[in-house]
Coordinates of C-alpha atoms in Angstrom, one line a residue:
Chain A
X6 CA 2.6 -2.2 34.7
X7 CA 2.0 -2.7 31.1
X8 CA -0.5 -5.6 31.3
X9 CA 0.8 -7.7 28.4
X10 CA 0.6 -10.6 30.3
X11 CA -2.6 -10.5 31.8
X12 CA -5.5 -12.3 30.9
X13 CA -8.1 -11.6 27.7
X14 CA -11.2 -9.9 28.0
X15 CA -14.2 -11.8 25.8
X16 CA -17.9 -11.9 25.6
X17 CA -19.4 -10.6 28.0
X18 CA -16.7 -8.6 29.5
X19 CA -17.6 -4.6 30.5
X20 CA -15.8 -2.6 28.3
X21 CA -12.6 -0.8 29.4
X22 CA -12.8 3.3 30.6
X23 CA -11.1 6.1 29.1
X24 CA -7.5 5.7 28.3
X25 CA -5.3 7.4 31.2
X26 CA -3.6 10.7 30.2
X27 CA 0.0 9.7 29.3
X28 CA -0.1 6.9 28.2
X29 CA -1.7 4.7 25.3
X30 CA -3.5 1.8 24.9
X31 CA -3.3 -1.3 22.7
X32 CA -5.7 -4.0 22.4
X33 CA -3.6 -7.0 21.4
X34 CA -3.1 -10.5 22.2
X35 CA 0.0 -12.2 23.6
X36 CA 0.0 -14.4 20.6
X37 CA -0.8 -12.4 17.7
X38 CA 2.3 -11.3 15.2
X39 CA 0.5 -8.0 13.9
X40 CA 0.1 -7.0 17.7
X41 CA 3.6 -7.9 18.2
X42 CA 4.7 -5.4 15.1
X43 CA 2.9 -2.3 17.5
X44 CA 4.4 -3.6 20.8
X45 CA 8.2 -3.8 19.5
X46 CA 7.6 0.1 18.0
X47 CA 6.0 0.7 21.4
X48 CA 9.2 -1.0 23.3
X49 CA 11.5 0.6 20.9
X50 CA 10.6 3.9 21.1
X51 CA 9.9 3.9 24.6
X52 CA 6.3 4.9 24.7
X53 CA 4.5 4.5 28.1
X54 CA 1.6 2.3 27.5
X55 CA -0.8 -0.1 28.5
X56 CA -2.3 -3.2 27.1
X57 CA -5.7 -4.9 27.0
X58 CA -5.5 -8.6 25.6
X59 CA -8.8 -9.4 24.0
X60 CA -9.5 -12.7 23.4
X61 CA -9.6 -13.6 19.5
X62 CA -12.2 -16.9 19.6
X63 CA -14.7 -15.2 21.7
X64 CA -14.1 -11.3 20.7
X65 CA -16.5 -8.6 23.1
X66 CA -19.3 -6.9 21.5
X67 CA -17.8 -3.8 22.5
X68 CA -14.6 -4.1 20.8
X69 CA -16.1 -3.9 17.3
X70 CA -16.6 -0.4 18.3
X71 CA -13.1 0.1 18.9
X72 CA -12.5 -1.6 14.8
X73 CA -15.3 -2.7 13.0
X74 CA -13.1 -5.7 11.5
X75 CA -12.9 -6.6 15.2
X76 CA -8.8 -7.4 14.7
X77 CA -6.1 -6.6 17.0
X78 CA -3.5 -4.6 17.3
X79 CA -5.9 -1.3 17.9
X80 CA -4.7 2.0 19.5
X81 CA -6.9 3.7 21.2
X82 CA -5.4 7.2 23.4
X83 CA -6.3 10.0 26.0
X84 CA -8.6 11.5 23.4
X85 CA -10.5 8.5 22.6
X86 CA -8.7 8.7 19.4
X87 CA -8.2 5.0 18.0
X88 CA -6.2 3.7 15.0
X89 CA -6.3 0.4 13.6
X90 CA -4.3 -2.2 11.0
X91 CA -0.9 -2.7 12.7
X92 CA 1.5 -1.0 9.8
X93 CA -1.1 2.1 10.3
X94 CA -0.4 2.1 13.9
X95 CA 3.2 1.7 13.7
X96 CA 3.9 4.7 11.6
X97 CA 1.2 6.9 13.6
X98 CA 3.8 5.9 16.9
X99 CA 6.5 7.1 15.0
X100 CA 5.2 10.1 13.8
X101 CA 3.2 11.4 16.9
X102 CA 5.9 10.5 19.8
X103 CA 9.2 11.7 20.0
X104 CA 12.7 10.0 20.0
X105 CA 14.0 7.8 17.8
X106 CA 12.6 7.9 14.1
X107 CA 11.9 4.4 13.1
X108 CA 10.9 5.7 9.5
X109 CA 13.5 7.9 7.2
X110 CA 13.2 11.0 6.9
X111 CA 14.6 10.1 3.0
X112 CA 11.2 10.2 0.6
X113 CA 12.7 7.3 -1.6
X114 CA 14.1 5.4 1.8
X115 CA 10.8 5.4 3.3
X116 CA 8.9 4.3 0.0
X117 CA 11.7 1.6 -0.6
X118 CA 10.7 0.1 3.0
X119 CA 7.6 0.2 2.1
X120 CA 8.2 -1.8 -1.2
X121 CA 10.1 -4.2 1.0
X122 CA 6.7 -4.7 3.2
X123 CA 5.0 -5.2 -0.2
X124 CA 7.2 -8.0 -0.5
X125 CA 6.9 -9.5 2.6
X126 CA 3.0 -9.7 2.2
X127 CA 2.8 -13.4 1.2
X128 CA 4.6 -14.8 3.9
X129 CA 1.9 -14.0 7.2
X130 CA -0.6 -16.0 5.1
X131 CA 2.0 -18.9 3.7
X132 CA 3.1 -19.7 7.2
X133 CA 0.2 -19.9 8.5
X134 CA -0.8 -22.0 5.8
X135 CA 2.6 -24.2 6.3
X136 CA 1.8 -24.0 10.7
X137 CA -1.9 -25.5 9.6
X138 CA -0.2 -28.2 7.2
X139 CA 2.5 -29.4 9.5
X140 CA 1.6 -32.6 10.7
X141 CA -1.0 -33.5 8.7
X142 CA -1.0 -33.4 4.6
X143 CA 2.3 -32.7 2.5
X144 CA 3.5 -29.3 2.9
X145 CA 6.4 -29.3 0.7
X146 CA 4.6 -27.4 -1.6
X147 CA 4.0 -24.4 1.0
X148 CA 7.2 -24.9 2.1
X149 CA 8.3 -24.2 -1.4
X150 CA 6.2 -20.7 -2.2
X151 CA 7.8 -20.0 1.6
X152 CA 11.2 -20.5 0.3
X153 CA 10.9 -18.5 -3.3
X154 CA 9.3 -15.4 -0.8
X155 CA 12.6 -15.7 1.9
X156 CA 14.5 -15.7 -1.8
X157 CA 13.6 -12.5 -2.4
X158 CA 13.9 -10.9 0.4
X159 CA 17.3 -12.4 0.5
X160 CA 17.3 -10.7 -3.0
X161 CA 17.0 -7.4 -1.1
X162 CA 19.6 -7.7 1.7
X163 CA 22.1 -9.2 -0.9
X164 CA 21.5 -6.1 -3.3
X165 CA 21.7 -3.7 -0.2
X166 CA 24.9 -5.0 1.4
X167 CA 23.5 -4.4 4.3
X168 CA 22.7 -6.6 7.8
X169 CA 19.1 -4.7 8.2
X170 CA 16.2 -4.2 5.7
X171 CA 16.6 -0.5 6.2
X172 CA 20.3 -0.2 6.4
X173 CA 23.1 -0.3 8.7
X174 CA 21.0 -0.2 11.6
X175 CA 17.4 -1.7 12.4
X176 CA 14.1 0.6 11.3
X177 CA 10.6 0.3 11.0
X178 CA 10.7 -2.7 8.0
X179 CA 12.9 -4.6 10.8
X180 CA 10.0 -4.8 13.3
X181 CA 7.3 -4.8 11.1
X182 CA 8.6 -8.2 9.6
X183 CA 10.6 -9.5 12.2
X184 CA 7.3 -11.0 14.3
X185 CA 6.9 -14.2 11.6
X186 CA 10.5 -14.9 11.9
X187 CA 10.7 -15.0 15.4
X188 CA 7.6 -18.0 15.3
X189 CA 10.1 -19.5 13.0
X190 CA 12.5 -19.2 16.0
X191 CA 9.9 -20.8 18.8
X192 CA 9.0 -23.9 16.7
X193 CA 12.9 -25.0 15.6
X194 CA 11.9 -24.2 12.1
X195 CA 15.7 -22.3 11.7
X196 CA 16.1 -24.7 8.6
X197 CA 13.8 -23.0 6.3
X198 CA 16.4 -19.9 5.9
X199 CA 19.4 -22.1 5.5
X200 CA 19.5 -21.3 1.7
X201 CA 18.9 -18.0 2.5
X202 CA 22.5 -17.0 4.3
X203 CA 21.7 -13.3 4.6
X204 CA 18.4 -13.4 6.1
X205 CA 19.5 -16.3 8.8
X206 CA 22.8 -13.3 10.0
X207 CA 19.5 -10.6 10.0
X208 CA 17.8 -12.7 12.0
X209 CA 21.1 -13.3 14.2
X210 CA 21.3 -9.4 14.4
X211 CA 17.5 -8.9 15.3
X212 CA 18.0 -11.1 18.3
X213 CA 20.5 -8.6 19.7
X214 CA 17.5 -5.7 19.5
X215 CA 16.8 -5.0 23.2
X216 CA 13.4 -4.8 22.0
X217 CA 13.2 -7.6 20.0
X218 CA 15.0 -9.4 23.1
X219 CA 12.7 -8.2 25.6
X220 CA 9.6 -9.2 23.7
X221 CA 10.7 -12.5 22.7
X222 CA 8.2 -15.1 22.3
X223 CA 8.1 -18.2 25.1
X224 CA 8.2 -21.2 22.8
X225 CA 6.7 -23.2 24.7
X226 CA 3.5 -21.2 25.7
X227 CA 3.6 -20.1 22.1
X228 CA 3.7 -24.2 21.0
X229 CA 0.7 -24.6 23.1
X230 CA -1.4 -21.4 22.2
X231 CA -0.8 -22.5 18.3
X232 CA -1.9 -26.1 19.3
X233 CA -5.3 -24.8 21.3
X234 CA -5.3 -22.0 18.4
X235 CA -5.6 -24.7 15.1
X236 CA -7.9 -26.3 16.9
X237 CA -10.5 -22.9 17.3
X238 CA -10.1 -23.4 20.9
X239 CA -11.8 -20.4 23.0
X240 CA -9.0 -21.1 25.6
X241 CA -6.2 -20.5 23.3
X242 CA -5.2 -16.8 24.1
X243 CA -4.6 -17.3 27.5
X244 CA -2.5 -20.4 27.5
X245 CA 0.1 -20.5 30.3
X246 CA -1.3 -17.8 32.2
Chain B
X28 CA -6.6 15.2 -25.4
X29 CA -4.9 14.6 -22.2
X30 CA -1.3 15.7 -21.0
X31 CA -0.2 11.7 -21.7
X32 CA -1.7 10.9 -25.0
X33 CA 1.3 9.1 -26.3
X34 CA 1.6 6.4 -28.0
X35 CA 2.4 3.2 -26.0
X36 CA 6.3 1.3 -26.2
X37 CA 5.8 -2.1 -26.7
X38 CA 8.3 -5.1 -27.2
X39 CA 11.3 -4.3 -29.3
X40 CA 10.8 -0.5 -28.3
X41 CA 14.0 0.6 -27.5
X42 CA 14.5 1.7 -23.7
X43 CA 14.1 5.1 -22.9
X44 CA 17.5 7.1 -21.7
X45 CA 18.3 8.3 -17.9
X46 CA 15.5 10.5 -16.7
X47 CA 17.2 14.5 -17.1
X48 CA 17.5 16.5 -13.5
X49 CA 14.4 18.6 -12.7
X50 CA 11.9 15.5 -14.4
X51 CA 10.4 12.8 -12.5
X52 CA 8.9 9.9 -15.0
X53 CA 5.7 8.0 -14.7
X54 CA 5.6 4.9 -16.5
X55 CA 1.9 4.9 -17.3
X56 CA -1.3 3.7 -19.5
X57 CA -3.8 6.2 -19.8
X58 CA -6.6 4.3 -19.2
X59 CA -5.2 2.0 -15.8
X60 CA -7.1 3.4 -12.9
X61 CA -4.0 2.8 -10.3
X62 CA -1.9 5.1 -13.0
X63 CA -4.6 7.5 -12.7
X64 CA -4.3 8.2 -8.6
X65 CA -0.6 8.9 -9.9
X66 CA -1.5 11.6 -12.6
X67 CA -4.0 12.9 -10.3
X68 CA -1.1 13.2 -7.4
X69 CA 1.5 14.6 -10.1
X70 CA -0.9 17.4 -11.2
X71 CA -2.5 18.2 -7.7
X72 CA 1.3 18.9 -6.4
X73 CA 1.5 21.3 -9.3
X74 CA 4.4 18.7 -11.2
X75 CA 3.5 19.9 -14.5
X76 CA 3.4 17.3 -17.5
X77 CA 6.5 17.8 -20.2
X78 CA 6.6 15.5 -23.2
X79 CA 9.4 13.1 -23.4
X80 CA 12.8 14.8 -24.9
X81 CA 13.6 13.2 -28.1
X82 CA 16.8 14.5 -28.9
X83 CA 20.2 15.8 -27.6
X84 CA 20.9 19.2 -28.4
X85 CA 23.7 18.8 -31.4
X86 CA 25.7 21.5 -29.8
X87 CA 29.2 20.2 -28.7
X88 CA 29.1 22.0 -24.8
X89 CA 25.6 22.1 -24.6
X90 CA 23.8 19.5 -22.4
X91 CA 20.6 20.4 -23.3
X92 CA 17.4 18.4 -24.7
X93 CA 15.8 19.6 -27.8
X94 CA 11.5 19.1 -27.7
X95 CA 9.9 17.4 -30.2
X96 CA 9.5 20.6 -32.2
X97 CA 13.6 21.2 -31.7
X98 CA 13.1 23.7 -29.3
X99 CA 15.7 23.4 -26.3
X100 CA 14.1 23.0 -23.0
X101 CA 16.8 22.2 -21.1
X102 CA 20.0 24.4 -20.5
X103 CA 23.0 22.9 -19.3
X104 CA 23.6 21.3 -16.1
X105 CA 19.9 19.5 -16.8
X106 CA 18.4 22.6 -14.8
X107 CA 14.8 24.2 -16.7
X108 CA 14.7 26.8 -19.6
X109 CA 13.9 30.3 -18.4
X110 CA 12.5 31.1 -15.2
X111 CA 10.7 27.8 -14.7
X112 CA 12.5 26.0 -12.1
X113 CA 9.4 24.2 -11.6
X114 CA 9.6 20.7 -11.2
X115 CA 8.5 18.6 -13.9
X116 CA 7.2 15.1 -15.3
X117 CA 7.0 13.0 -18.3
X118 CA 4.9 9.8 -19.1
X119 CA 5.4 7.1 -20.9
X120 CA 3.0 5.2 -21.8
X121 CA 3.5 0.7 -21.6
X122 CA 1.9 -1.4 -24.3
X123 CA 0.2 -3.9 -21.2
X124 CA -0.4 -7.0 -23.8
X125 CA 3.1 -6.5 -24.9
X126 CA 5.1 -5.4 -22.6
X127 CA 8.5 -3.8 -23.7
X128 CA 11.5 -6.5 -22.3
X129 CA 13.2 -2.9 -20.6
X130 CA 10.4 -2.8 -18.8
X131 CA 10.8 -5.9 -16.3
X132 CA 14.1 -3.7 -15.0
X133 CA 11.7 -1.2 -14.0
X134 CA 9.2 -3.7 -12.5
X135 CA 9.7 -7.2 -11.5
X136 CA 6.6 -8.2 -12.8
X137 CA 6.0 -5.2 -15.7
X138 CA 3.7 -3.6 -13.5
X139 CA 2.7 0.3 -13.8
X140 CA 3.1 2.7 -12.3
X141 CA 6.5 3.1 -11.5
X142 CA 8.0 6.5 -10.7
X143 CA 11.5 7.2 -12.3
X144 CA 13.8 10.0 -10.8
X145 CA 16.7 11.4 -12.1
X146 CA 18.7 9.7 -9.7
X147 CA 17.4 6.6 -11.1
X148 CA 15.5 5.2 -7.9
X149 CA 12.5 3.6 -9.1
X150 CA 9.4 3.8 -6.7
X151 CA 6.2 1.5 -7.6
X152 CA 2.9 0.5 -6.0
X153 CA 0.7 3.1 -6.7
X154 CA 0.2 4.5 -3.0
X155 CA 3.6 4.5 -2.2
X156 CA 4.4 6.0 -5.6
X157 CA 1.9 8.8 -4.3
X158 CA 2.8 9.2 -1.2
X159 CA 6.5 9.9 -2.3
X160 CA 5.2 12.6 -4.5
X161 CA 3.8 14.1 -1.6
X162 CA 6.8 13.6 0.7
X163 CA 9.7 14.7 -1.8
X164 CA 8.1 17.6 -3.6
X165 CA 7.5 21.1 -2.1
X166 CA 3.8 23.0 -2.2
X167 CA 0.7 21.9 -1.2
X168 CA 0.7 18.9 1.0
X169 CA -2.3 16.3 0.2
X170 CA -2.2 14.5 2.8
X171 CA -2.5 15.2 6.3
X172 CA -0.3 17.2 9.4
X173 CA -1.6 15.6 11.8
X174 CA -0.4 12.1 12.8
X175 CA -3.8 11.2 13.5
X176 CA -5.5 12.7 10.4
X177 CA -2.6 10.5 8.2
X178 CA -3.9 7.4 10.2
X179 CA -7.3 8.3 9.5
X180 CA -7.0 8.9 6.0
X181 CA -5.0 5.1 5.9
X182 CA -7.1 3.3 7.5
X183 CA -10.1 4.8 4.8
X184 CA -7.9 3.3 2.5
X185 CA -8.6 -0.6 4.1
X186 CA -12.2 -0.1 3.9
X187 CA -11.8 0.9 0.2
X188 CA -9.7 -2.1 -0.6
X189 CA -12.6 -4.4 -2.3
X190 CA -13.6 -2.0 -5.0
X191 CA -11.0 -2.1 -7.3
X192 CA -11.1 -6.3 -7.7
X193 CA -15.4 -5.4 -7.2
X194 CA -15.4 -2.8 -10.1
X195 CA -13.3 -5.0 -11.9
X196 CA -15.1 -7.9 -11.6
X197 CA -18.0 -6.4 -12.6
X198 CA -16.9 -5.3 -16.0
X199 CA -15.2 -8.4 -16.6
X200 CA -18.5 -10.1 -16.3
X201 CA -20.5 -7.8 -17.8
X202 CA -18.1 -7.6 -21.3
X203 CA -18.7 -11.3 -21.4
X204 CA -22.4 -11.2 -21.5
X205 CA -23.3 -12.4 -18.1
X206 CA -25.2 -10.7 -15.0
X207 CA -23.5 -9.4 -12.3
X208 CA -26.0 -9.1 -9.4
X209 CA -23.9 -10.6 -6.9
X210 CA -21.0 -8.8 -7.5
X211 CA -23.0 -5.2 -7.6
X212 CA -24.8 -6.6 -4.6
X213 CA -21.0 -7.1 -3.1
X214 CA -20.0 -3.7 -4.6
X215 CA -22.6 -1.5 -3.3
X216 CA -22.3 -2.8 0.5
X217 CA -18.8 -1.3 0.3
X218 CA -20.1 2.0 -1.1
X219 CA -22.7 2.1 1.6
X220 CA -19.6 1.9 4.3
X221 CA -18.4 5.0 2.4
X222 CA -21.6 6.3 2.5
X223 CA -21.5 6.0 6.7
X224 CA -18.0 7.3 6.6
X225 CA -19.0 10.3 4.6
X226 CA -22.3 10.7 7.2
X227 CA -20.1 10.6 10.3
X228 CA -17.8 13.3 9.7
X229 CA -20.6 15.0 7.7
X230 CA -17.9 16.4 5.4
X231 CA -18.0 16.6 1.5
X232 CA -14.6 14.9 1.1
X233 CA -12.8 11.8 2.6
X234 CA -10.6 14.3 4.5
X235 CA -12.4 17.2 5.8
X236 CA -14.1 20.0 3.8
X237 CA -11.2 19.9 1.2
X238 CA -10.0 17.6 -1.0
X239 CA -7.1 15.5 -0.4
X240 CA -5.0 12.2 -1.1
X241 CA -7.6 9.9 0.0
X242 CA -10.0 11.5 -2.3
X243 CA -7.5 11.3 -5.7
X244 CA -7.1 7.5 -4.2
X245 CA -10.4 6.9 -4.4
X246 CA -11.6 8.6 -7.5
X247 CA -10.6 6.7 -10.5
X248 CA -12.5 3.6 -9.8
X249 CA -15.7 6.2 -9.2
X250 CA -14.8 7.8 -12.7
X251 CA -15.0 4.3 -14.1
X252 CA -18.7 3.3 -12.8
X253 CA -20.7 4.9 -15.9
X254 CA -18.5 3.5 -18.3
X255 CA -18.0 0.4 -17.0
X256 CA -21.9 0.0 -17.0
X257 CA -22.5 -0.1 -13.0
X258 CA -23.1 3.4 -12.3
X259 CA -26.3 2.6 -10.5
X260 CA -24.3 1.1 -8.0
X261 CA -24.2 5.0 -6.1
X262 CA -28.5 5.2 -6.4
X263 CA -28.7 4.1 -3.0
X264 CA -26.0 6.6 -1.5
X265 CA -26.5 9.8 -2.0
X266 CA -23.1 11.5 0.0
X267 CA -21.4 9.6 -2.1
X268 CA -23.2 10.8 -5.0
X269 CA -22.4 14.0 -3.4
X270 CA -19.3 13.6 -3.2
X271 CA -18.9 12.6 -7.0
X272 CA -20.2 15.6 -7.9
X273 CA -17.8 17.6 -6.2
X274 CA -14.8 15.9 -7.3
X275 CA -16.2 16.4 -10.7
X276 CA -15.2 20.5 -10.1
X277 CA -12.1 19.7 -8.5
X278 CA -9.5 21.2 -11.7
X279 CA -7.1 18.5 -11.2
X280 CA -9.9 16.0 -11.4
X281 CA -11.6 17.7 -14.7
X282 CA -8.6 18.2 -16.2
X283 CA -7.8 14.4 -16.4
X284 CA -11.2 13.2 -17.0
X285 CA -11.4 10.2 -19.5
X286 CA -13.8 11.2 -22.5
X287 CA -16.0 8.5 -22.5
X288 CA -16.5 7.6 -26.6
X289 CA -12.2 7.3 -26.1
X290 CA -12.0 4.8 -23.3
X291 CA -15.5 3.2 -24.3
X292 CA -13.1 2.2 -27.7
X293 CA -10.8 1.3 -25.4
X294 CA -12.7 -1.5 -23.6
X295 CA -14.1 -2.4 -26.4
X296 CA -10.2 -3.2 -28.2
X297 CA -9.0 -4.2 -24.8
X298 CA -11.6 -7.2 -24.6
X299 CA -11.3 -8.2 -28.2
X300 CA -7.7 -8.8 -26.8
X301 CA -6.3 -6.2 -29.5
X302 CA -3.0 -4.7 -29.0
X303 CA -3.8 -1.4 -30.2
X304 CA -6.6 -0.6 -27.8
X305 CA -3.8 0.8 -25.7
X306 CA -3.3 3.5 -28.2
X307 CA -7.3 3.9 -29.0
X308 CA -7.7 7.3 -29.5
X309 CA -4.7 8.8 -30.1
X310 CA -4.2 11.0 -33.8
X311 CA -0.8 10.5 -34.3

């Protein structure tokens, strides 16, 4: 049983025991898109694995030993060994576990996916930004800086004449961006790729991921959790459980 | 003088031709400390510097390129002169206030450095530029094996992240005649999580008991605190000032270190908003 649905652990909670042999663990949170980047790489490569969901408004005292910046995703494994900052922790799954390479084994592919994740570095912050704005002031002018970023990753997949960031078939630069895109997804924001025809078929195409499928955000637990979650609710990380 | 003391190309510089097979280019400033982790890389990996071919060789069949003295260096088919099959790079240096108008193909925004092969793939970002290096060129590897070790050696990276803007800041502030006690207040509190690092693992580098990437990714903001005027920001950690000193013997480190009267002219150019204080220095 992975445990991805099970409740978060906050102040005052004991701290986990050792990690089991065989498997490895993440501290996450059902809500958080960094988590979600580890989890999919996790899924995708078929990595047995358990999960601890720690509770983001009201973190334990003893998880700032597992990362000092107290942030989720962390992986933590049989030899107490723990790795932090989700793009870290993605490519440490690829290169310690067998199977599927997520990553090239090109030198310029792998750097060019990693200038693509360059890229994509405004757009965490902007939506969140544009999530915050929603009903309250004028976003158009988040909405805007969200557009001219989709442009240019647009930009990328036109030049590349291909479906995925990575190529012909979905890699590491897929999952790592795909989590933001799938919130787009749960709230009926589709609209803000309609100028952007080639990201809206990649994001077609990433719904057919059996990963990506399996993972899949519940838009209406995620609606409430973002509601509860604006509003610095302690309760938000466990919504709908 | 340095392997890239060359003059800088600035706007209305014509653009350089196709990099030749066995070079890899760095499009540079000699005084940019994110450059510098990319020098440091290329000459750690044993990528020796070339300067930048100037001519064709006149010679109807031959393919070669003549040096700047008219020597040819390369033979036909692009491959190296004599029994040096080594690979190679070149630098050329970017004017920063005046950027040449080739250079925004190279870099959406006319950043350095990028990497330029001779298959024409353009790599920038200066970690990712290093960490190609490392992954595409044979020898010593700089950065970890181990999955775990790589990890480790990434997530030093995130605790570093402040000091560049922090350093910066700091000389900004400084060059304009006002105190900076906040931000060297700021700065050292991220030197004395170095410090803890460097106690923990109660090793001399960043990596182990041997240098490696995260050490040349760290270095050229720590090369930068005595001339930038905030060198007693490392009084209260001594590992670190440890650590300092033994980069200091490290040969790829010495053999790049910045004279200070040079880049002090430099700055001094740089923040009188003069064009040529990318070429202070330089004889020719």
């Amino acid at each position: 049983m992975s445990g991805g649905s099970a409740r978060s652990l906050g102040k005052g909670s004991a701290p986990p025991g050792p990690v089991p042999e065989g498997l490895i663990r993440v501290y996450s949170m059902r809500f958080c898109p960094f988590a979600k980047r580890t989890l999919l790489v996790l899924k995708a490569k078929g990595i047995g694995h358990e999960v601890i969901n720690i509770n983001l408004k009201n973190k334990p005292e003893w998880f700032f030993k597992k990362n000092p910046f107290g942030l989720v995703p962390v992986l933590e494994n049989s030899q107490g060994q723990v790795i932090y900052e989700s793009a870290i922790t993605c490519e440490y799954l690829d290169e310690a576990y067998p199977g599927k390479k997520l990553l090239p084994d090109d030198p310029y592919e792998k750097a060019c996916q990693k200038m693509v994740f360059e890229l994509f570095s405004k757009v965490p912050p902007l939506l969140l930004s544009f999530l915050r704005r929603q009903n309250k002031e004028d976003c158009s002018g988040v909405k805007e800086e969200l557009h001219k970023e989709f442009s240019k990753l647009e930009e990328v997949l036109t030049n590349k004449k291909t479906t995925f960031f990575g190529g012909s078939s979905l890699s590491m630069i897929d999952y790592l961006i795909w989590p933001w895109f799938e919130w787009l997804i749960a709230l009926e924001l589709n609209e803000c790729v309609d100028h952007t025809p080639n990201l809206k078929l990649w994001m077609e195409a990433m719904m057919k991921d059996p990963a990506v499928s399996s993972l899949f955000i519940d838009p209406k637990a995620f609606r409430g959790f973002l509601d509860l979650y604006l509003q610095n609710n302690l309760e938000a990380c466990d919504y709908g459980l | 003088m340095t392997d890239d003391a060359t003059r800088t190309l600035g706007k209305g510089s014509a653009p350089p031709g196709p990099v030749p097979e066995g070079l890899i280019r760095l499009y540079s400033m000699r005084f940019c400390p994110f450059a510098h982790r990319t020098r440091l890389v290329l000459r750690a990996k044993g990528i020796r510097y070339t300067p930048v071919q100037k001519e064709f060789c006149k010679t109807s069949s031959c393919k070669g390129h003549l040096d700047l003295e008219g020597r040819a260096t390369l033979l036909e088919c692009g491959r190296l002169d004599g029994a040096s099959s080594k690979p190679r790079h070149e630098v050329i240096n970017i004017n920063l206030r005046n950027k040449p108008e080739w250079y925004f193909t190279k870099h959406p925004f006319g950043q350095i450095p990028v990497l330029e092969n001779s298959k024409g793939q353009l790599i920038y970002e200066s970690v990712i530029a290093c960490e190609y290096l490392d992954d595409a060129y044979p020898g010593r590897k700089l950065y970890p094996y181990d999955s775990y070790e790589r990890a480790r050696q990434k997530m030093l990276l995130e605790l570093f992240c402040k000091v560049p803007h922090l350093t910066k800041e700091c000389l900004v502030t400084l060059r304009c005649g006002r105190g900076c006690a906040d931000l060297k207040l700021a700065l050292r509190q991220e030197f004395c999580n170095l410090e803890e690092i460097l106690g923990y693992q109660n090793t001399i580098f960043f990596g182990g008991d041997c240098i490696s990437m995260i050490d040349y990714l760290f270095w050229p903001w720590f090369e930068r605190l005595d001339v930038y005027g905030i060198a007693d920001c490392v009084n209260h950690t001594p590992a670190l000032r440890l650590w300092i000193a033994a980069m200091k013997q490290d040969p790829t480190v010495c053999a790049l270190l910045i004279d200070k009267n040079i880049f002090l002219g430099f700055l001094n150019l740089y923040f009188q908003n003069n064009p040529d204080a990318f070429d202070y220095g330089l004889s020719c």
